[in-house]
Amino acid sequence: MKDVYENDILCKNCKKKTIKKHIVRDGFKIRTWECQKCGKIWHHPLDANEYLKFNKLKQKNFKVKLRKVGNSFSATIPNEIIEFEGIKKEGKLVNMQLESANKVSIILKS
């Protein structure tokens, strides 16, 4: 199936061909079309939808329990985050670092 981004779009107001660009928000590349004449911008619907999903997850505050496993502790990552990140298999290695006092970062994709 063809992606809508492969097609040219005409500006509804100016009737001029738009140019393809992209913007980056919170690490997301969002494909856009921009009218050179009036400056109107259209976002790719799939990219915009994915960014909206990310923002909804970002606003949530997940509370998870720490569990003792052998000599270490573990915390579960909510399934909503795992699905959004597209992780499909168990046992995947992730990067973890102490970012500052009281803040630990987990990098899911390398």
Coordinates of N, CA and C in Angstrom, one line a residue:
M1 N 0.8 -1.2 0.0 CA 0.0 0.0 0.0 C 0.9 1.2 0.0
K2 N 0.5 2.2 -0.8 CA 1.3 3.4 -0.9 C 1.1 4.3 0.3
D3 N 2.2 5.0 0.7 CA 2.1 6.0 1.7 C 1.7 7.3 1.1
V4 N 0.8 8.0 1.9 CA 0.3 9.3 1.4 C 1.5 10.3 1.2
Y5 N 2.6 10.1 1.8 CA 3.7 11.0 1.7 C 4.4 10.9 0.3
E6 N 4.1 9.8 -0.4 CA 4.7 9.6 -1.7 C 4.0 10.5 -2.7
N7 N 2.9 11.1 -2.4 CA 2.1 11.9 -3.3 C 2.4 13.4 -3.0
D8 N 2.1 14.2 -4.1 CA 2.2 15.6 -4.0 C 0.8 16.2 -3.5
I9 N 0.9 17.2 -2.7 CA -0.3 17.8 -2.2 C -0.3 19.3 -2.6
L10 N -1.5 19.7 -3.0 CA -1.7 21.1 -3.4 C -2.3 21.9 -2.3
C11 N -1.9 23.1 -2.0 CA -2.4 23.9 -1.0 C -3.9 24.3 -1.4
K12 N -4.8 24.1 -0.4 CA -6.2 24.4 -0.7 C -6.4 25.9 -1.0
N13 N -5.7 26.7 -0.3 CA -5.8 28.2 -0.4 C -5.2 28.8 -1.7
C14 N -3.9 28.3 -1.9 CA -3.1 28.9 -3.0 C -3.1 28.2 -4.3
K15 N -3.5 26.9 -4.2 CA -3.5 26.0 -5.3 C -2.0 25.8 -5.8
K16 N -1.1 25.9 -4.9 CA 0.3 25.7 -5.3 C 0.8 24.4 -4.7
K17 N 1.8 23.7 -5.4 CA 2.3 22.5 -4.9 C 3.1 22.7 -3.6
T18 N 2.9 21.9 -2.6 CA 3.6 22.0 -1.3 C 4.9 21.3 -1.4
I19 N 5.8 21.6 -0.5 CA 7.1 20.9 -0.4 C 7.1 20.0 0.8
K20 N 7.9 18.9 0.7 CA 8.0 18.0 1.8 C 9.1 18.4 2.7
K21 N 8.8 18.3 4.0 CA 9.8 18.6 5.0 C 9.5 17.7 6.2
H22 N 10.2 17.9 7.3 CA 9.9 17.2 8.5 C 10.3 18.1 9.7
I23 N 9.7 17.8 10.8 CA 10.0 18.5 12.0 C 10.3 17.4 13.1
V24 N 11.0 17.8 14.1 CA 11.3 16.8 15.2 C 10.8 17.4 16.5
R25 N 9.9 16.6 17.1 CA 9.4 17.0 18.4 C 9.6 15.8 19.4
D26 N 10.2 16.1 20.5 CA 10.5 15.1 21.5 C 11.2 13.8 20.9
G27 N 12.0 14.0 19.9 CA 12.7 12.9 19.3 C 11.9 12.2 18.2
F28 N 10.7 12.7 17.9 CA 9.8 12.1 16.9 C 10.0 12.9 15.6
K29 N 10.3 12.2 14.5 CA 10.4 12.8 13.2 C 8.9 12.8 12.6
I30 N 8.4 14.0 12.4 CA 7.0 14.1 11.8 C 7.1 14.7 10.4
R31 N 6.7 13.9 9.5 CA 6.8 14.3 8.1 C 5.7 15.4 7.9
T32 N 6.0 16.4 7.1 CA 5.1 17.5 6.8 C 5.1 17.9 5.4
W33 N 4.1 18.6 5.0 CA 4.0 19.3 3.7 C 3.8 20.8 4.1
E34 N 4.5 21.7 3.3 CA 4.4 23.1 3.6 C 4.2 23.9 2.4
C35 N 3.3 24.8 2.4 CA 3.0 25.7 1.3 C 4.0 26.8 1.3
Q36 N 4.8 27.0 0.3 CA 5.8 28.1 0.2 C 5.2 29.4 0.2
K37 N 4.0 29.5 -0.4 CA 3.4 30.8 -0.5 C 2.7 31.3 0.8
C38 N 1.8 30.5 1.4 CA 1.1 31.0 2.5 C 1.6 30.5 3.9
G39 N 2.5 29.5 3.8 CA 3.2 29.0 5.0 C 2.4 27.9 5.8
K40 N 1.2 27.5 5.2 CA 0.4 26.5 5.9 C 1.2 25.2 5.9
I41 N 1.0 24.5 7.1 CA 1.7 23.2 7.2 C 0.7 22.1 7.5
W42 N 0.9 20.9 6.9 CA 0.1 19.7 7.1 C 1.0 18.7 7.7
H43 N 0.6 18.0 8.7 CA 1.4 16.9 9.3 C 0.9 15.5 8.7
H44 N 1.9 14.6 8.5 CA 1.5 13.3 8.1 C 0.6 12.7 9.2
P45 N -0.6 12.1 8.8 CA -1.5 11.6 9.8 C -1.0 10.5 10.6
L46 N -0.2 9.6 10.1 CA 0.3 8.5 10.9 C 1.4 9.0 11.9
D47 N 2.2 9.9 11.5 CA 3.2 10.4 12.4 C 2.6 11.3 13.5
A48 N 1.6 12.1 13.1 CA 0.9 12.9 14.1 C 0.2 12.0 15.1
N49 N -0.4 10.9 14.7 CA -1.1 10.0 15.6 C -0.2 9.3 16.5
E50 N 1.0 8.9 16.0 CA 2.0 8.3 16.9 C 2.5 9.3 17.9
Y51 N 2.7 10.5 17.5 CA 3.1 11.5 18.5 C 2.1 11.8 19.5
L52 N 0.8 11.8 19.2 CA -0.3 12.0 20.1 C -0.3 10.9 21.2
K53 N -0.1 9.6 20.7 CA -0.1 8.5 21.6 C 1.1 8.6 22.6
F54 N 2.2 9.0 22.1 CA 3.4 9.3 22.9 C 3.1 10.3 24.0
N55 N 2.5 11.4 23.6 CA 2.1 12.5 24.6 C 1.2 12.0 25.6
K56 N 0.2 11.2 25.3 CA -0.7 10.6 26.3 C 0.0 9.8 27.3
L57 N 0.9 8.9 26.8 CA 1.7 8.1 27.7 C 2.6 8.9 28.6
K58 N 3.2 9.9 28.0 CA 4.1 10.8 28.7 C 3.4 11.5 29.9
Q59 N 2.1 11.8 29.7 CA 1.4 12.5 30.8 C 1.0 11.6 32.0
K60 N 1.0 10.3 31.7 CA 0.6 9.3 32.8 C 1.7 9.2 33.8
N61 N 1.4 9.0 35.0 CA 2.3 8.7 36.1 C 2.1 7.3 36.5
F62 N 3.0 6.4 36.1 CA 2.9 5.0 36.5 C 3.5 4.7 37.8
K63 N 2.8 4.0 38.7 CA 3.4 3.6 40.0 C 3.7 2.1 39.9
V64 N 4.9 1.7 40.1 CA 5.3 0.2 40.0 C 6.0 -0.1 41.3
K65 N 5.9 -1.4 41.6 CA 6.5 -1.9 42.9 C 8.0 -2.4 42.6
L66 N 8.8 -2.1 43.5 CA 10.2 -2.7 43.5 C 10.1 -4.1 44.1
R67 N 10.7 -5.1 43.5 CA 10.7 -6.4 44.0 C 12.2 -6.9 44.1
K68 N 12.4 -7.7 45.2 CA 13.8 -8.3 45.4 C 13.8 -9.6 44.6
V69 N 14.9 -9.7 43.7 CA 15.1 -10.9 42.9 C 16.6 -11.2 43.1
G70 N 16.8 -12.2 43.9 CA 18.2 -12.6 44.2 C 18.9 -11.4 45.0
N71 N 20.0 -11.0 44.4 CA 20.8 -9.9 45.0 C 20.4 -8.5 44.4
S72 N 19.4 -8.5 43.5 CA 19.0 -7.3 42.8 C 17.6 -6.9 43.1
F73 N 17.2 -5.8 42.6 CA 15.8 -5.4 42.6 C 15.3 -5.3 41.2
S74 N 14.0 -5.5 41.0 CA 13.4 -5.3 39.7 C 12.1 -4.4 39.8
A75 N 11.8 -3.8 38.8 CA 10.6 -3.0 38.6 C 10.0 -3.4 37.3
T76 N 8.7 -3.6 37.3 CA 8.0 -3.9 36.0 C 7.8 -2.6 35.2
I77 N 7.8 -2.8 33.9 CA 7.5 -1.7 33.0 C 6.1 -1.9 32.5
P78 N 5.2 -1.0 32.6 CA 3.8 -1.2 32.2 C 3.7 -1.6 30.7
N79 N 2.8 -2.5 30.5 CA 2.6 -3.1 29.1 C 2.3 -2.0 28.1
E80 N 1.6 -0.9 28.5 CA 1.3 0.2 27.6 C 2.6 0.8 27.0
I81 N 3.6 0.9 27.8 CA 4.9 1.4 27.3 C 5.6 0.4 26.5
I82 N 5.6 -0.9 26.9 CA 6.3 -1.9 26.1 C 5.6 -2.0 24.7
E83 N 4.3 -2.0 24.6 CA 3.6 -2.0 23.3 C 3.9 -0.8 22.5
F84 N 3.9 0.4 23.1 CA 4.2 1.6 22.3 C 5.7 1.5 21.7
E85 N 6.6 1.0 22.5 CA 8.0 0.9 22.1 C 8.2 -0.2 21.1
G86 N 7.2 -1.1 20.9 CA 7.3 -2.2 19.9 C 8.2 -3.3 20.4
I87 N 8.4 -3.5 21.7 CA 9.2 -4.6 22.2 C 8.4 -5.9 22.2
K88 N 8.9 -6.9 21.5 CA 8.1 -8.1 21.3 C 8.6 -9.4 22.0
K89 N 9.8 -9.3 22.5 CA 10.4 -10.5 23.2 C 10.9 -10.2 24.6
E90 N 10.8 -11.2 25.4 CA 11.3 -11.2 26.7 C 12.8 -11.4 26.7
G91 N 13.5 -10.9 27.7 CA 14.9 -11.1 27.8 C 15.8 -10.1 27.1
K92 N 15.1 -9.1 26.5 CA 15.9 -8.1 25.8 C 16.7 -7.3 26.8
L93 N 18.0 -7.0 26.4 CA 18.9 -6.2 27.2 C 18.5 -4.7 27.0
V94 N 18.5 -4.0 28.1 CA 18.3 -2.5 28.0 C 19.4 -1.8 28.7
N95 N 19.6 -0.6 28.4 CA 20.6 0.2 29.1 C 19.9 1.0 30.3
M96 N 20.6 1.0 31.4 CA 20.1 1.7 32.6 C 21.2 2.5 33.2
Q97 N 20.9 3.7 33.6 CA 21.9 4.6 34.2 C 21.2 5.4 35.3
L98 N 22.0 5.8 36.3 CA 21.6 6.7 37.3 C 21.8 8.1 36.8
E99 N 20.7 8.8 36.5 CA 20.8 10.1 35.9 C 21.1 11.2 36.9
S100 N 20.5 11.1 38.0 CA 20.7 12.1 39.1 C 20.2 11.4 40.4
A101 N 20.3 12.1 41.5 CA 19.8 11.6 42.7 C 18.3 11.4 42.6
N102 N 17.8 10.2 42.9 CA 16.4 9.8 42.8 C 15.9 9.6 41.4
K103 N 16.7 9.6 40.4 CA 16.3 9.4 39.0 C 17.1 8.4 38.2
V104 N 16.4 7.3 37.8 CA 17.1 6.3 37.0 C 16.5 6.3 35.6
S105 N 17.3 6.2 34.6 CA 16.8 6.2 33.2 C 17.0 4.8 32.6
I106 N 16.0 4.3 31.9 CA 16.1 3.0 31.2 C 15.9 3.3 29.7
I107 N 16.9 3.0 28.9 CA 16.9 3.2 27.5 C 16.5 1.8 26.8
L108 N 15.3 1.8 26.2 CA 14.8 0.6 25.7 C 15.3 0.2 24.4
K109 N 15.7 1.2 23.5 CA 16.2 0.9 22.2 C 17.6 1.4 22.1
S110 N 18.5 0.6 21.5 CA 19.9 1.0 21.4 C 20.2 1.4 20.0

